[in-house]
Amino acid sequence: MENKEEVEIVGIDGEIAGVENPSSSADNRSSDSGQEESLRTSTYMTPLLEFDKKIGSFENMETFDPDKTETALDHRDSYGCLIYPLYYRPKYLRMETVGGIDELKTYCKAVTVGWRLWPHHWTTFQHIIDYLSMYTLLEDVKRMETPFLLTLKDIAVKNENDSGFGGLFMAPQAKRIIFQWKTPLPPGGIASMRMNPLMLKAMLSGMKPGPGGPVEMEICGGIDCLEVETRVVTFPRCGKCKKVVYHSKECQRKAWHAGHKKVCKAPPV
C-alpha cells in the first residue's frame, strides 16, 4: 500500500493546507532527466516547435477587427489551430527549456498574443489559460512575470463584465492563476509539487465562504496592482458603482483619474 508524504503550504489567508508532494507518489518517482526525456520524445514537441517557428508573424501583426475581412478570420483560425495542441502537454511537469524553447515564456506568449489580436474570440487561447491554471506547478506559476500577470488581470476584469459565453470561462481561470501566484510558499520554499485538486478548488479558485454561499474574492482594480482579497481580508468597493474593489486609497485615486470615472455608474435600483 502506497504511503504518500504530505507537506504543508500556507494559503494566501494564512491557513495551512495539505498538499501532496509528487516526489513521494508512485506516479511521480521518475527523475528530472527522465521527465525531460519523456517530454522531448512526446507528440507535444512537434506542435511546440511549430508554434515557436510561426509565432513571430502573429506578434508582428497589427490589431484588427477579426470579423472585418476573410483574411483576418483566416489568421484567427490559423492561430487557434497552431496553439490548440499545446494544451496536451504532459500535466504537472516542470516547465523548462526543451529544444531550445522556454516553455513557460512560450505559453505566456500564446495567451498574450491571442488576447491582443482576438480579445472577443476566446477559443483561440482559452485552453492555454486552462492549462496554466489547472495543470501547471506552483513553482512555474511563481516564475510568471508581472506584465503577463497584468494581462491575465485585464482578461479577468473585462470578461467578468462580458455577457458572452467566453467570459464565463476565461475570467475565473485567469483569476485563479493570479491567486496561485500570490499564494506564499511554505517555509523552505517547497514549490515543486502538484497541488491537491481539492485544495486548489477550495483555496485557490478565488472563492471564499459567504452568508449566501461561496462568493468570489476580487483583485484590486488599481492600475498595475496585483493585490488580491483573501478569506479574511476584503477590499472596500467603489462607493458609486459598487463593483470595483481597491486595496488602498492611492489605487482608487489613480484608477479614477485613469478612466474609471468615465465608466462608473450607480447600480440600478
Short mmCIF file of C-alpha atoms in Angstrom, two decimals:
data_model
loop_
_atom_site.label_atom_id
_atom_site.label_comp_id
_atom_site.label_asym_id
_atom_site.label_seq_id
_atom_site.Cartn_x
_atom_site.Cartn_y
_atom_site.Cartn_z
CA MET A 1 0.00 0.00 0.00
CA GLU A 2 1.43 3.31 -1.06
CA ASN A 3 2.34 5.93 1.53
CA LYS A 4 2.09 9.49 0.29
CA GLU A 5 4.12 12.11 2.04
CA GLU A 6 2.14 15.21 2.88
CA VAL A 7 3.76 18.64 3.02
CA GLU A 8 2.22 21.83 4.27
CA ILE A 9 1.66 25.02 2.34
CA VAL A 10 0.46 28.33 3.71
CA GLY A 11 -2.57 29.74 1.92
CA ILE A 12 -2.99 33.39 0.99
CA ASP A 13 -5.10 33.83 4.08
CA GLY A 14 -2.54 32.25 6.40
CA GLU A 15 -4.26 28.87 6.66
CA ILE A 16 -2.34 25.64 6.39
CA ALA A 17 -3.44 23.15 3.75
CA GLY A 18 -2.12 19.71 2.94
CA VAL A 19 -0.53 19.25 -0.47
CA GLU A 20 0.63 16.04 -1.99
CA ASN A 21 4.31 16.00 -2.77
CA PRO A 22 4.64 14.28 -6.16
CA SER A 23 8.17 13.16 -5.40
CA SER A 24 6.59 10.80 -2.84
CA SER A 25 3.96 9.42 -5.21
CA ALA A 26 4.46 6.26 -7.22
CA ASP A 27 3.26 8.13 -10.32
CA ASN A 28 5.98 10.76 -9.97
CA ARG A 29 9.14 8.92 -8.95
CA SER A 30 10.93 9.38 -12.25
CA SER A 31 14.00 11.60 -12.22
CA ASP A 32 14.07 15.07 -13.73
CA SER A 33 16.17 13.76 -16.57
CA GLY A 34 13.61 11.06 -17.23
CA GLN A 35 10.82 13.63 -17.28
CA GLU A 36 12.71 15.81 -19.70
CA GLU A 37 13.45 12.87 -21.99
CA SER A 38 9.79 11.87 -21.91
CA LEU A 39 8.81 15.41 -22.83
CA ARG A 40 11.31 15.62 -25.65
CA THR A 41 10.02 12.42 -27.22
CA SER A 42 6.31 13.15 -26.73
CA THR A 43 3.98 14.10 -29.56
CA TYR A 44 3.68 17.51 -27.88
CA MET A 45 7.13 18.52 -29.14
CA THR A 46 6.09 18.77 -32.79
CA PRO A 47 3.37 21.43 -32.25
CA LEU A 48 5.64 23.25 -29.75
CA LEU A 49 8.37 23.58 -32.36
CA GLU A 50 5.81 24.62 -34.98
CA PHE A 51 4.37 27.28 -32.70
CA ASP A 52 7.82 28.64 -31.90
CA LYS A 53 8.59 28.87 -35.62
CA LYS A 54 5.41 30.76 -36.55
CA ILE A 55 4.55 32.90 -33.50
CA GLY A 56 6.76 35.75 -34.72
CA SER A 57 4.46 36.50 -37.64
CA PHE A 58 1.49 36.86 -35.26
CA GLU A 59 3.47 39.01 -32.83
CA ASN A 60 4.18 41.45 -35.64
CA MET A 61 0.56 41.74 -36.73
CA GLU A 62 -1.30 44.98 -36.15
CA THR A 63 -4.52 44.69 -34.19
CA PHE A 64 -7.61 44.42 -36.35
CA ASP A 65 -11.27 43.64 -36.24
CA PRO A 66 -11.24 39.86 -36.64
CA ASP A 67 -14.69 39.93 -38.24
CA LYS A 68 -13.97 42.51 -40.94
CA THR A 69 -12.19 40.52 -43.60
CA GLU A 70 -11.80 36.94 -44.68
CA THR A 71 -8.04 37.27 -44.25
CA ALA A 72 -8.47 38.32 -40.63
CA LEU A 73 -10.70 35.32 -39.98
CA ASP A 74 -8.15 33.03 -41.61
CA HIS A 75 -5.42 34.41 -39.33
CA ARG A 76 -7.60 33.80 -36.29
CA ASP A 77 -8.38 30.24 -37.28
CA SER A 78 -4.73 29.53 -38.12
CA TYR A 79 -3.67 30.78 -34.70
CA GLY A 80 -6.26 28.63 -32.97
CA CYS A 81 -5.06 25.54 -34.81
CA LEU A 82 -1.46 26.42 -34.00
CA ILE A 83 -1.88 26.71 -30.22
CA TYR A 84 -4.60 24.13 -29.58
CA PRO A 85 -2.20 21.13 -29.44
CA LEU A 86 -0.16 22.87 -26.72
CA TYR A 87 -2.95 22.03 -24.29
CA TYR A 88 -1.90 18.38 -24.47
CA ARG A 89 1.48 18.95 -22.87
CA PRO A 90 2.02 16.39 -20.04
CA LYS A 91 0.35 17.65 -16.86
CA TYR A 92 2.13 18.68 -13.65
CA LEU A 93 5.54 18.58 -15.29
CA ARG A 94 8.06 21.31 -14.55
CA MET A 95 8.39 23.78 -17.42
CA GLU A 96 11.94 24.01 -18.70
CA THR A 97 13.88 24.81 -21.86
CA VAL A 98 13.36 21.99 -24.34
CA GLY A 99 14.54 22.02 -27.92
CA GLY A 100 15.89 25.50 -27.25
CA ILE A 101 12.41 26.75 -26.32
CA ASP A 102 11.49 28.24 -22.94
CA GLU A 103 8.16 26.54 -22.31
CA LEU A 104 6.80 28.94 -19.70
CA LYS A 105 7.55 32.04 -21.76
CA THR A 106 6.06 30.35 -24.81
CA TYR A 107 2.77 29.57 -23.06
CA CYS A 108 2.56 33.08 -21.64
CA LYS A 109 3.26 34.47 -25.11
CA ALA A 110 0.49 32.34 -26.61
CA VAL A 111 -2.05 33.97 -24.29
CA THR A 112 -0.65 37.50 -24.64
CA VAL A 113 -0.68 37.47 -28.44
CA GLY A 114 -4.11 35.85 -28.62
CA TRP A 115 -5.60 38.40 -26.21
CA ARG A 116 -4.07 41.35 -28.09
CA LEU A 117 -5.35 40.24 -31.50
CA TRP A 118 -8.62 38.45 -30.65
CA PRO A 119 -9.95 39.62 -27.27
CA HIS A 120 -13.51 38.71 -28.24
CA HIS A 121 -12.69 35.27 -29.65
CA TRP A 122 -11.79 33.38 -26.51
CA THR A 123 -11.49 29.97 -28.18
CA THR A 124 -8.12 30.92 -29.69
CA PHE A 125 -6.37 30.80 -26.32
CA GLN A 126 -8.88 29.64 -23.69
CA HIS A 127 -7.33 26.18 -23.45
CA ILE A 128 -3.87 27.62 -22.80
CA ILE A 129 -5.25 29.59 -19.85
CA ASP A 130 -6.92 26.37 -18.71
CA TYR A 131 -3.61 24.52 -18.80
CA LEU A 132 -1.75 27.24 -16.91
CA SER A 133 -4.44 27.47 -14.24
CA MET A 134 -5.07 23.77 -13.66
CA TYR A 135 -2.05 21.70 -14.68
CA THR A 136 0.98 23.90 -14.01
CA LEU A 137 3.20 23.52 -10.95
CA LEU A 138 3.07 26.34 -8.42
CA GLU A 139 6.81 26.63 -8.91
CA ASP A 140 6.26 27.67 -12.53
CA VAL A 141 3.35 29.97 -11.73
CA LYS A 142 5.70 31.78 -9.33
CA ARG A 143 8.07 32.43 -12.24
CA MET A 144 5.47 34.25 -14.31
CA GLU A 145 6.43 37.86 -14.96
CA THR A 146 4.41 40.90 -13.94
CA PRO A 147 3.46 42.04 -17.49
CA PHE A 148 1.85 38.66 -18.17
CA LEU A 149 0.02 38.68 -14.83
CA LEU A 150 -1.34 42.13 -15.65
CA THR A 151 -2.56 40.71 -18.97
CA LEU A 152 -4.38 37.99 -17.01
CA LYS A 153 -5.89 40.66 -14.77
CA ASP A 154 -7.11 42.52 -17.87
CA ILE A 155 -8.64 39.29 -19.19
CA ALA A 156 -10.32 38.60 -15.85
CA VAL A 157 -11.76 42.08 -15.39
CA LYS A 158 -13.00 42.57 -18.94
CA ASN A 159 -14.51 39.12 -19.25
CA GLU A 160 -16.29 39.34 -15.91
CA ASN A 161 -18.21 42.24 -17.41
CA ASP A 162 -18.78 40.39 -20.70
CA SER A 163 -22.12 38.69 -21.00
CA GLY A 164 -20.75 36.49 -23.78
CA PHE A 165 -20.20 32.78 -23.34
CA GLY A 166 -16.40 33.04 -23.27
CA GLY A 167 -16.33 35.43 -20.35
CA LEU A 168 -17.96 32.84 -18.12
CA PHE A 169 -14.87 30.66 -18.50
CA MET A 170 -11.87 32.91 -19.00
CA ALA A 171 -12.37 35.31 -16.10
CA PRO A 172 -12.25 32.73 -13.27
CA GLN A 173 -9.37 30.80 -14.87
CA ALA A 174 -7.28 33.96 -15.33
CA LYS A 175 -8.02 34.98 -11.75
CA ARG A 176 -7.06 31.54 -10.46
CA ILE A 177 -3.55 31.92 -11.88
CA ILE A 178 -3.12 35.26 -10.12
CA PHE A 179 -4.35 33.80 -6.83
CA GLN A 180 -1.88 30.94 -7.18
CA TRP A 181 0.92 33.42 -7.92
CA LYS A 182 0.03 35.33 -4.74
CA THR A 183 -0.01 32.20 -2.57
CA PRO A 184 3.00 32.31 -0.19
CA LEU A 185 5.33 29.35 -0.34
CA PRO A 186 5.77 27.28 2.81
CA PRO A 187 8.96 27.61 4.88
CA GLY A 188 11.90 26.26 2.93
CA GLY A 189 10.34 27.21 -0.40
CA ILE A 190 8.92 23.82 -1.31
CA ALA A 191 7.35 24.70 -4.64
CA SER A 192 7.98 21.75 -6.92
CA MET A 193 4.77 19.97 -6.14
CA ARG A 194 1.48 19.04 -7.68
CA MET A 195 -1.20 20.83 -5.76
CA ASN A 196 -4.03 18.72 -4.37
CA PRO A 197 -7.09 19.34 -6.62
CA LEU A 198 -9.38 19.75 -3.61
CA MET A 199 -7.07 22.35 -2.17
CA LEU A 200 -6.96 24.19 -5.49
CA LYS A 201 -10.72 24.27 -5.66
CA ALA A 202 -11.16 25.41 -2.09
CA MET A 203 -8.24 27.79 -1.60
CA LEU A 204 -7.01 28.96 -4.98
CA SER A 205 -10.20 29.17 -7.00
CA GLY A 206 -10.72 32.73 -5.81
CA MET A 207 -13.74 31.80 -3.68
CA LYS A 208 -14.47 32.32 0.00
CA PRO A 209 -17.42 31.50 2.25
CA GLY A 210 -20.27 33.98 2.23
CA PRO A 211 -23.62 34.32 4.00
CA GLY A 212 -25.49 33.02 0.96
CA GLY A 213 -22.83 30.57 -0.20
CA PRO A 214 -19.37 30.93 -1.75
CA VAL A 215 -18.51 34.38 -3.07
CA GLU A 216 -15.67 35.41 -5.34
CA MET A 217 -12.58 37.09 -4.00
CA GLU A 218 -11.51 40.07 -6.05
CA ILE A 219 -8.33 41.61 -7.47
CA CYS A 220 -7.60 45.24 -6.70
CA GLY A 221 -8.81 47.50 -9.51
CA GLY A 222 -5.80 49.78 -9.18
CA ILE A 223 -3.56 50.44 -12.16
CA ASP A 224 -0.78 47.81 -12.36
CA CYS A 225 -1.79 46.43 -8.95
CA LEU A 226 -1.97 42.68 -8.30
CA GLU A 227 -3.11 42.68 -4.68
CA VAL A 228 -5.91 40.21 -4.01
CA GLU A 229 -8.56 39.66 -1.37
CA THR A 230 -8.24 36.70 0.97
CA ARG A 231 -10.67 34.72 3.06
CA VAL A 232 -10.11 37.15 5.91
CA VAL A 233 -9.33 40.38 4.06
CA THR A 234 -11.99 42.12 1.95
CA PHE A 235 -11.22 45.27 -0.03
CA PRO A 236 -13.65 48.23 0.03
CA ARG A 237 -15.70 48.74 -3.13
CA CYS A 238 -16.13 51.87 -5.21
CA GLY A 239 -18.76 53.92 -3.42
CA LYS A 240 -20.69 54.61 -6.61
CA CYS A 241 -20.71 51.55 -8.87
CA LYS A 242 -20.19 49.04 -6.02
CA LYS A 243 -18.33 46.75 -8.44
CA VAL A 244 -14.62 47.56 -8.46
CA VAL A 245 -12.56 46.97 -5.31
CA TYR A 246 -9.38 48.72 -4.20
CA HIS A 247 -6.84 47.67 -1.62
CA SER A 248 -5.76 51.29 -0.99
CA LYS A 249 -6.94 54.87 -1.43
CA GLU A 250 -3.97 55.51 -3.70
CA CYS A 251 -5.02 52.71 -6.07
CA GLN A 252 -8.55 54.09 -6.14
CA ARG A 253 -7.35 57.63 -6.87
CA LYS A 254 -5.11 56.53 -9.75
CA ALA A 255 -7.81 54.32 -11.26
CA TRP A 256 -10.37 57.11 -11.03
CA HIS A 257 -8.20 59.57 -12.95
CA ALA A 258 -7.07 56.88 -15.39
CA GLY A 259 -10.61 56.37 -16.64
CA HIS A 260 -12.85 54.71 -14.06
CA LYS A 261 -14.76 57.99 -13.57
CA LYS A 262 -15.89 57.78 -17.23
CA VAL A 263 -17.44 54.34 -16.86
CA CYS A 264 -18.51 54.38 -13.21
CA LYS A 265 -22.28 54.16 -12.88
CA ALA A 266 -24.51 53.55 -9.91
CA PRO A 267 -26.18 50.12 -9.96
CA PRO A 268 -29.86 50.07 -10.98
CA VAL A 269 -32.29 50.42 -8.13
#
